[in-house]
Amino acid sequence: MGEAQRAEKQKHLKDMQRTFQERIQQREKALQQLREAMESHKHSAQSAVEDSERTFTELICSIEKHRSEVTRWIRDKEKAAASQAEERLEQLEQEINDLRKREAEMDQLLHTEDHILFLQIFQALSAPTESADMPNIPFSSQFSFDGVRESVQQLRDKMEDFCKEELKKISDKDIVTWTRNDFLQYSHQLTLDLNTLEVRECLQFEVFSITG
């Protein structure tokens, strides 16, 4: 190999060396940018998780608060109706006792043979009672809290539908992800002299590295 040919080869080699140095710098820059992007992505995900946990915790607390309010309202209504019912029970029991007493007196009067006594007692027994009408009943055996239960179930269904709709919106949001092309955006194709075998082999190695 002559000196001229050696010098030419050395020139090509130095050009290749500079090219590879530039490519190393490009990839080091891309590597740093990728690491920074991954770290940012990691922090963003962690922040989203913490915010989601906090929001769902607040939502659970709010639902628990409303659950307690509904339970307390039902119990208050139950106690109020039960108190009225106890008063009616005592009234009914007293009226039954009074009616039974007068009914027994009537039965006894039916068997008396003293006409004067019969007329006297009959007049007393014929006097109207304080109230012949049935007292109002605060609730019947058919009364229930079915309406409340249905309302709560409707609330549950609406909340589930709302959550599904909002979660679908969240899942449909585009999250910035890195594709293979993004990873290679800093690795530009270099225009090299393909007349030498050394350059051709280097390009083949580079293509293999990228596609591999």
PDB file of C-alpha atoms in Angstrom:
ATOM      1  CA  MET A   1       0.000   0.000   0.000  1.00  0.00           C
ATOM      2  CA  GLY A   2       1.508   3.324  -1.084  1.00  0.00           C
ATOM      3  CA  GLU A   3       1.800   6.410   1.089  1.00  0.00           C
ATOM      4  CA  ALA A   4      -0.815   8.241  -0.943  1.00  0.00           C
ATOM      5  CA  GLN A   5      -3.263   5.393  -0.541  1.00  0.00           C
ATOM      6  CA  ARG A   6      -2.416   5.202   3.188  1.00  0.00           C
ATOM      7  CA  ALA A   7      -3.000   8.921   3.589  1.00  0.00           C
ATOM      8  CA  GLU A   8      -6.338   8.637   1.821  1.00  0.00           C
ATOM      9  CA  LYS A   9      -7.365   5.793   4.072  1.00  0.00           C
ATOM     10  CA  GLN A  10      -6.318   7.734   7.143  1.00  0.00           C
ATOM     11  CA  LYS A  11      -8.368  10.707   5.994  1.00  0.00           C
ATOM     12  CA  HIS A  12     -11.430   8.469   5.565  1.00  0.00           C
ATOM     13  CA  LEU A  13     -10.763   6.927   8.962  1.00  0.00           C
ATOM     14  CA  LYS A  14     -10.565  10.327  10.653  1.00  0.00           C
ATOM     15  CA  ASP A  15     -13.793  11.367   8.923  1.00  0.00           C
ATOM     16  CA  MET A  16     -15.428   8.195  10.174  1.00  0.00           C
ATOM     17  CA  GLN A  17     -14.041   8.833  13.648  1.00  0.00           C
ATOM     18  CA  ARG A  18     -15.509  12.345  13.716  1.00  0.00           C
ATOM     19  CA  THR A  19     -18.800  10.993  12.445  1.00  0.00           C
ATOM     20  CA  PHE A  20     -18.926   8.377  15.182  1.00  0.00           C
ATOM     21  CA  GLN A  21     -17.964  10.959  17.800  1.00  0.00           C
ATOM     22  CA  GLU A  22     -20.846  13.140  16.633  1.00  0.00           C
ATOM     23  CA  ARG A  23     -23.176  10.163  16.729  1.00  0.00           C
ATOM     24  CA  ILE A  24     -21.987   9.289  20.235  1.00  0.00           C
ATOM     25  CA  GLN A  25     -22.699  12.848  21.345  1.00  0.00           C
ATOM     26  CA  GLN A  26     -26.108  12.720  19.711  1.00  0.00           C
ATOM     27  CA  ARG A  27     -26.954   9.487  21.458  1.00  0.00           C
ATOM     28  CA  GLU A  28     -25.600  10.669  24.797  1.00  0.00           C
ATOM     29  CA  LYS A  29     -27.830  13.724  24.457  1.00  0.00           C
ATOM     30  CA  ALA A  30     -30.785  11.527  23.482  1.00  0.00           C
ATOM     31  CA  LEU A  31     -29.989   9.219  26.404  1.00  0.00           C
ATOM     32  CA  GLN A  32     -30.003  12.128  28.846  1.00  0.00           C
ATOM     33  CA  GLN A  33     -33.229  13.500  27.417  1.00  0.00           C
ATOM     34  CA  LEU A  34     -34.824  10.077  27.595  1.00  0.00           C
ATOM     35  CA  ARG A  35     -33.765   9.638  31.229  1.00  0.00           C
ATOM     36  CA  GLU A  36     -35.178  13.064  32.089  1.00  0.00           C
ATOM     37  CA  ALA A  37     -38.409  12.231  30.279  1.00  0.00           C
ATOM     38  CA  MET A  38     -38.698   8.909  32.123  1.00  0.00           C
ATOM     39  CA  GLU A  39     -38.092  10.626  35.466  1.00  0.00           C
ATOM     40  CA  SER A  40     -40.691  13.262  34.650  1.00  0.00           C
ATOM     41  CA  HIS A  41     -43.100  10.547  33.592  1.00  0.00           C
ATOM     42  CA  LYS A  42     -42.467   8.707  36.861  1.00  0.00           C
ATOM     43  CA  HIS A  43     -43.129  11.815  38.954  1.00  0.00           C
ATOM     44  CA  SER A  44     -46.260  12.589  36.950  1.00  0.00           C
ATOM     45  CA  ALA A  45     -47.606   9.078  37.501  1.00  0.00           C
ATOM     46  CA  GLN A  46     -46.861   9.232  41.227  1.00  0.00           C
ATOM     47  CA  SER A  47     -48.572  12.597  41.511  1.00  0.00           C
ATOM     48  CA  ALA A  48     -51.612  11.264  39.642  1.00  0.00           C
ATOM     49  CA  VAL A  49     -51.792   8.249  41.963  1.00  0.00           C
ATOM     50  CA  GLU A  50     -51.587  10.422  45.085  1.00  0.00           C
ATOM     51  CA  ASP A  51     -54.214  12.848  43.788  1.00  0.00           C
ATOM     52  CA  SER A  52     -56.488   9.976  42.803  1.00  0.00           C
ATOM     53  CA  GLU A  53     -56.117   8.313  46.200  1.00  0.00           C
ATOM     54  CA  ARG A  54     -56.870  11.590  47.981  1.00  0.00           C
ATOM     55  CA  THR A  55     -59.880  12.328  45.783  1.00  0.00           C
ATOM     56  CA  PHE A  56     -61.348   8.846  46.161  1.00  0.00           C
ATOM     57  CA  THR A  57     -60.788   9.013  49.930  1.00  0.00           C
ATOM     58  CA  GLU A  58     -62.691  12.297  50.054  1.00  0.00           C
ATOM     59  CA  LEU A  59     -65.428  10.784  47.919  1.00  0.00           C
ATOM     60  CA  ILE A  60     -65.703   7.765  50.239  1.00  0.00           C
ATOM     61  CA  CYS A  61     -65.872  10.069  53.270  1.00  0.00           C
ATOM     62  CA  SER A  62     -68.606  12.108  51.593  1.00  0.00           C
ATOM     63  CA  ILE A  63     -70.617   8.993  50.761  1.00  0.00           C
ATOM     64  CA  GLU A  64     -70.150   7.719  54.322  1.00  0.00           C
ATOM     65  CA  LYS A  65     -71.404  11.042  55.669  1.00  0.00           C
ATOM     66  CA  HIS A  66     -74.530  10.900  53.501  1.00  0.00           C
ATOM     67  CA  ARG A  67     -75.039   7.257  54.456  1.00  0.00           C
ATOM     68  CA  SER A  68     -75.019   8.231  58.131  1.00  0.00           C
ATOM     69  CA  GLU A  69     -77.451  11.076  57.460  1.00  0.00           C
ATOM     70  CA  VAL A  70     -79.897   8.779  55.656  1.00  0.00           C
ATOM     71  CA  THR A  71     -79.611   6.152  58.411  1.00  0.00           C
ATOM     72  CA  ARG A  72     -80.197   8.781  61.105  1.00  0.00           C
ATOM     73  CA  TRP A  73     -83.209  10.163  59.206  1.00  0.00           C
ATOM     74  CA  ILE A  74     -84.744   6.682  58.911  1.00  0.00           C
ATOM     75  CA  ARG A  75     -84.185   5.968  62.609  1.00  0.00           C
ATOM     76  CA  ASP A  76     -85.679   9.322  63.617  1.00  0.00           C
ATOM     77  CA  LYS A  77     -88.784   8.650  61.525  1.00  0.00           C
ATOM     78  CA  GLU A  78     -88.990   5.145  62.968  1.00  0.00           C
ATOM     79  CA  LYS A  79     -88.775   6.402  66.558  1.00  0.00           C
ATOM     80  CA  ALA A  80     -91.333   9.178  65.966  1.00  0.00           C
ATOM     81  CA  ALA A  81     -93.842   6.743  64.455  1.00  0.00           C
ATOM     82  CA  ALA A  82     -93.150   4.174  67.184  1.00  0.00           C
ATOM     83  CA  SER A  83     -93.756   6.792  69.886  1.00  0.00           C
ATOM     84  CA  GLN A  84     -97.111   7.703  68.360  1.00  0.00           C
ATOM     85  CA  ALA A  85     -97.939   4.030  68.034  1.00  0.00           C
ATOM     86  CA  GLU A  86     -97.181   3.406  71.740  1.00  0.00           C
ATOM     87  CA  GLU A  87     -99.628   6.133  72.691  1.00  0.00           C
ATOM     88  CA  ARG A  88    -102.276   4.612  70.439  1.00  0.00           C
ATOM     89  CA  LEU A  89    -101.569   1.160  71.889  1.00  0.00           C
ATOM     90  CA  GLU A  90    -102.208   2.369  75.419  1.00  0.00           C
ATOM     91  CA  GLN A  91    -105.359   4.156  74.306  1.00  0.00           C
ATOM     92  CA  LEU A  92    -106.649   1.096  72.468  1.00  0.00           C
ATOM     93  CA  GLU A  93    -105.910  -1.202  75.409  1.00  0.00           C
ATOM     94  CA  GLN A  94    -107.738   1.157  77.780  1.00  0.00           C
ATOM     95  CA  GLU A  95    -110.731   1.394  75.460  1.00  0.00           C
ATOM     96  CA  ILE A  96    -110.838  -2.391  75.083  1.00  0.00           C
ATOM     97  CA  ASN A  97    -110.835  -2.802  78.869  1.00  0.00           C
ATOM     98  CA  ASP A  98    -113.611  -0.223  79.244  1.00  0.00           C
ATOM     99  CA  LEU A  99    -115.697  -1.800  76.481  1.00  0.00           C
ATOM    100  CA  ARG A 100    -115.263  -5.269  77.953  1.00  0.00           C
ATOM    101  CA  LYS A 101    -116.347  -3.989  81.380  1.00  0.00           C
ATOM    102  CA  ARG A 102    -119.494  -2.411  79.964  1.00  0.00           C
ATOM    103  CA  GLU A 103    -120.169  -5.489  77.843  1.00  0.00           C
ATOM    104  CA  ALA A 104    -119.985  -7.633  80.977  1.00  0.00           C
ATOM    105  CA  GLU A 105    -122.351  -5.266  82.782  1.00  0.00           C
ATOM    106  CA  MET A 106    -124.759  -5.540  79.865  1.00  0.00           C
ATOM    107  CA  ASP A 107    -124.600  -9.308  80.005  1.00  0.00           C
ATOM    108  CA  GLN A 108    -125.277  -9.236  83.725  1.00  0.00           C
ATOM    109  CA  LEU A 109    -128.182  -6.818  83.213  1.00  0.00           C
ATOM    110  CA  LEU A 110    -129.740  -9.139  80.659  1.00  0.00           C
ATOM    111  CA  HIS A 111    -130.128 -11.780  83.352  1.00  0.00           C
ATOM    112  CA  THR A 112    -131.562  -9.567  86.116  1.00  0.00           C
ATOM    113  CA  GLU A 113    -135.251  -9.998  87.067  1.00  0.00           C
ATOM    114  CA  ASP A 114    -135.530  -6.643  88.865  1.00  0.00           C
ATOM    115  CA  HIS A 115    -137.345  -4.420  86.385  1.00  0.00           C
ATOM    116  CA  ILE A 116    -136.631  -1.194  88.234  1.00  0.00           C
ATOM    117  CA  LEU A 117    -132.929  -2.010  88.539  1.00  0.00           C
ATOM    118  CA  PHE A 118    -132.904  -3.019  84.870  1.00  0.00           C
ATOM    119  CA  LEU A 119    -134.275   0.356  83.794  1.00  0.00           C
ATOM    120  CA  GLN A 120    -131.856   2.289  86.009  1.00  0.00           C
ATOM    121  CA  ILE A 121    -128.791   0.409  84.865  1.00  0.00           C
ATOM    122  CA  PHE A 122    -129.952   0.351  81.250  1.00  0.00           C
ATOM    123  CA  GLN A 123    -130.119   4.139  81.212  1.00  0.00           C
ATOM    124  CA  ALA A 124    -126.560   4.354  82.495  1.00  0.00           C
ATOM    125  CA  LEU A 125    -125.272   1.762  80.070  1.00  0.00           C
ATOM    126  CA  SER A 126    -127.046   3.448  77.186  1.00  0.00           C
ATOM    127  CA  ALA A 127    -125.052   6.640  77.641  1.00  0.00           C
ATOM    128  CA  PRO A 128    -122.659   7.160  74.714  1.00  0.00           C
ATOM    129  CA  THR A 129    -119.004   6.466  75.294  1.00  0.00           C
ATOM    130  CA  GLU A 130    -116.392   9.182  74.939  1.00  0.00           C
ATOM    131  CA  SER A 131    -115.439   8.045  71.461  1.00  0.00           C
ATOM    132  CA  ALA A 132    -117.063   5.383  69.383  1.00  0.00           C
ATOM    133  CA  ASP A 133    -114.746   5.956  66.459  1.00  0.00           C
ATOM    134  CA  MET A 134    -111.507   4.059  65.972  1.00  0.00           C
ATOM    135  CA  PRO A 135    -108.423   6.182  66.770  1.00  0.00           C
ATOM    136  CA  ASN A 136    -106.099   7.067  63.968  1.00  0.00           C
ATOM    137  CA  ILE A 137    -103.251   4.604  63.499  1.00  0.00           C
ATOM    138  CA  PRO A 138     -99.866   6.287  62.816  1.00  0.00           C
ATOM    139  CA  PHE A 139     -98.941   3.563  60.341  1.00  0.00           C
ATOM    140  CA  SER A 140    -100.435   0.399  59.013  1.00  0.00           C
ATOM    141  CA  SER A 141     -98.894  -3.031  58.660  1.00  0.00           C
ATOM    142  CA  GLN A 142     -98.375  -2.242  54.987  1.00  0.00           C
ATOM    143  CA  PHE A 143     -96.247   0.828  55.744  1.00  0.00           C
ATOM    144  CA  SER A 144     -92.550   0.523  54.970  1.00  0.00           C
ATOM    145  CA  PHE A 145     -89.509   2.495  53.894  1.00  0.00           C
ATOM    146  CA  ASP A 146     -89.601   0.992  50.406  1.00  0.00           C
ATOM    147  CA  GLY A 147     -89.627   4.448  48.861  1.00  0.00           C
ATOM    148  CA  VAL A 148     -86.453   5.387  50.705  1.00  0.00           C
ATOM    149  CA  ARG A 149     -84.785   2.132  49.689  1.00  0.00           C
ATOM    150  CA  GLU A 150     -85.715   2.677  46.049  1.00  0.00           C
ATOM    151  CA  SER A 151     -84.371   6.237  46.155  1.00  0.00           C
ATOM    152  CA  VAL A 152     -81.068   5.061  47.623  1.00  0.00           C
ATOM    153  CA  GLN A 153     -80.791   2.331  44.998  1.00  0.00           C
ATOM    154  CA  GLN A 154     -81.459   4.872  42.248  1.00  0.00           C
ATOM    155  CA  LEU A 155     -78.752   7.078  43.743  1.00  0.00           C
ATOM    156  CA  ARG A 156     -76.362   4.118  43.704  1.00  0.00           C
ATOM    157  CA  ASP A 157     -77.150   3.362  40.058  1.00  0.00           C
ATOM    158  CA  LYS A 158     -76.680   6.994  39.052  1.00  0.00           C
ATOM    159  CA  MET A 159     -73.348   7.182  40.866  1.00  0.00           C
ATOM    160  CA  GLU A 160     -72.158   3.950  39.256  1.00  0.00           C
ATOM    161  CA  ASP A 161     -73.150   5.195  35.800  1.00  0.00           C
ATOM    162  CA  PHE A 162     -71.462   8.534  36.455  1.00  0.00           C
ATOM    163  CA  CYS A 163     -68.273   6.859  37.695  1.00  0.00           C
ATOM    164  CA  LYS A 164     -68.164   4.519  34.702  1.00  0.00           C
ATOM    165  CA  GLU A 165     -68.624   7.447  32.316  1.00  0.00           C
ATOM    166  CA  GLU A 166     -65.929   9.558  33.985  1.00  0.00           C
ATOM    167  CA  LEU A 167     -63.491   6.652  34.282  1.00  0.00           C
ATOM    168  CA  LYS A 168     -63.981   5.940  30.585  1.00  0.00           C
ATOM    169  CA  LYS A 169     -63.087   9.553  29.850  1.00  0.00           C
ATOM    170  CA  ILE A 170     -59.943   9.130  31.936  1.00  0.00           C
ATOM    171  CA  SER A 171     -58.951   5.900  30.188  1.00  0.00           C
ATOM    172  CA  ASP A 172     -59.610   7.470  26.781  1.00  0.00           C
ATOM    173  CA  LYS A 173     -57.256  10.358  27.446  1.00  0.00           C
ATOM    174  CA  ASP A 174     -54.072  10.185  25.407  1.00  0.00           C
ATOM    175  CA  ILE A 175     -51.044   9.577  27.591  1.00  0.00           C
ATOM    176  CA  VAL A 176     -47.776  10.720  26.038  1.00  0.00           C
ATOM    177  CA  THR A 177     -45.791   7.585  25.329  1.00  0.00           C
ATOM    178  CA  TRP A 178     -42.465   7.072  23.623  1.00  0.00           C
ATOM    179  CA  THR A 179     -42.473   5.015  20.461  1.00  0.00           C
ATOM    180  CA  ARG A 180     -39.468   3.500  18.784  1.00  0.00           C
ATOM    181  CA  ASN A 181     -39.422   6.419  16.360  1.00  0.00           C
ATOM    182  CA  ASP A 182     -39.295   8.799  19.298  1.00  0.00           C
ATOM    183  CA  PHE A 183     -36.291   6.936  20.661  1.00  0.00           C
ATOM    184  CA  LEU A 184     -34.584   7.287  17.304  1.00  0.00           C
ATOM    185  CA  GLN A 185     -35.548  10.899  16.583  1.00  0.00           C
ATOM    186  CA  TYR A 186     -32.127  12.088  17.712  1.00  0.00           C
ATOM    187  CA  SER A 187     -30.333   9.523  15.553  1.00  0.00           C
ATOM    188  CA  HIS A 188     -30.334  11.111  12.127  1.00  0.00           C
ATOM    189  CA  GLN A 189     -29.240   9.182   9.108  1.00  0.00           C
ATOM    190  CA  LEU A 190     -25.741  10.198   8.098  1.00  0.00           C
ATOM    191  CA  THR A 191     -24.634  10.713   4.500  1.00  0.00           C
ATOM    192  CA  LEU A 192     -21.361   8.821   4.179  1.00  0.00           C
ATOM    193  CA  ASP A 193     -19.112   7.681   1.420  1.00  0.00           C
ATOM    194  CA  LEU A 194     -20.313   4.214   0.483  1.00  0.00           C
ATOM    195  CA  ASN A 195     -17.333   3.577  -1.765  1.00  0.00           C
ATOM    196  CA  THR A 196     -15.275   2.108   1.048  1.00  0.00           C
ATOM    197  CA  LEU A 197     -15.924  -1.232   2.642  1.00  0.00           C
ATOM    198  CA  GLU A 198     -15.213   0.165   6.118  1.00  0.00           C
ATOM    199  CA  VAL A 199     -18.046   2.683   5.900  1.00  0.00           C
ATOM    200  CA  ARG A 200     -20.430   0.095   4.429  1.00  0.00           C
ATOM    201  CA  GLU A 201     -19.688  -2.297   7.278  1.00  0.00           C
ATOM    202  CA  CYS A 202     -20.199   0.455   9.838  1.00  0.00           C
ATOM    203  CA  LEU A 203     -23.545   1.351   8.324  1.00  0.00           C
ATOM    204  CA  GLN A 204     -24.592  -2.278   8.325  1.00  0.00           C
ATOM    205  CA  PHE A 205     -23.618  -2.512  11.980  1.00  0.00           C
ATOM    206  CA  GLU A 206     -25.571   0.682  12.757  1.00  0.00           C
ATOM    207  CA  VAL A 207     -28.688  -0.493  10.930  1.00  0.00           C
ATOM    208  CA  PHE A 208     -28.483  -3.811  12.761  1.00  0.00           C
ATOM    209  CA  SER A 209     -28.158  -1.995  16.095  1.00  0.00           C
ATOM    210  CA  ILE A 210     -31.154   0.241  15.447  1.00  0.00           C
ATOM    211  CA  THR A 211     -33.477  -2.394  14.031  1.00  0.00           C
ATOM    212  CA  GLY A 212     -32.345  -4.983  16.563  1.00  0.00           C
TER     213      GLY A 212
END
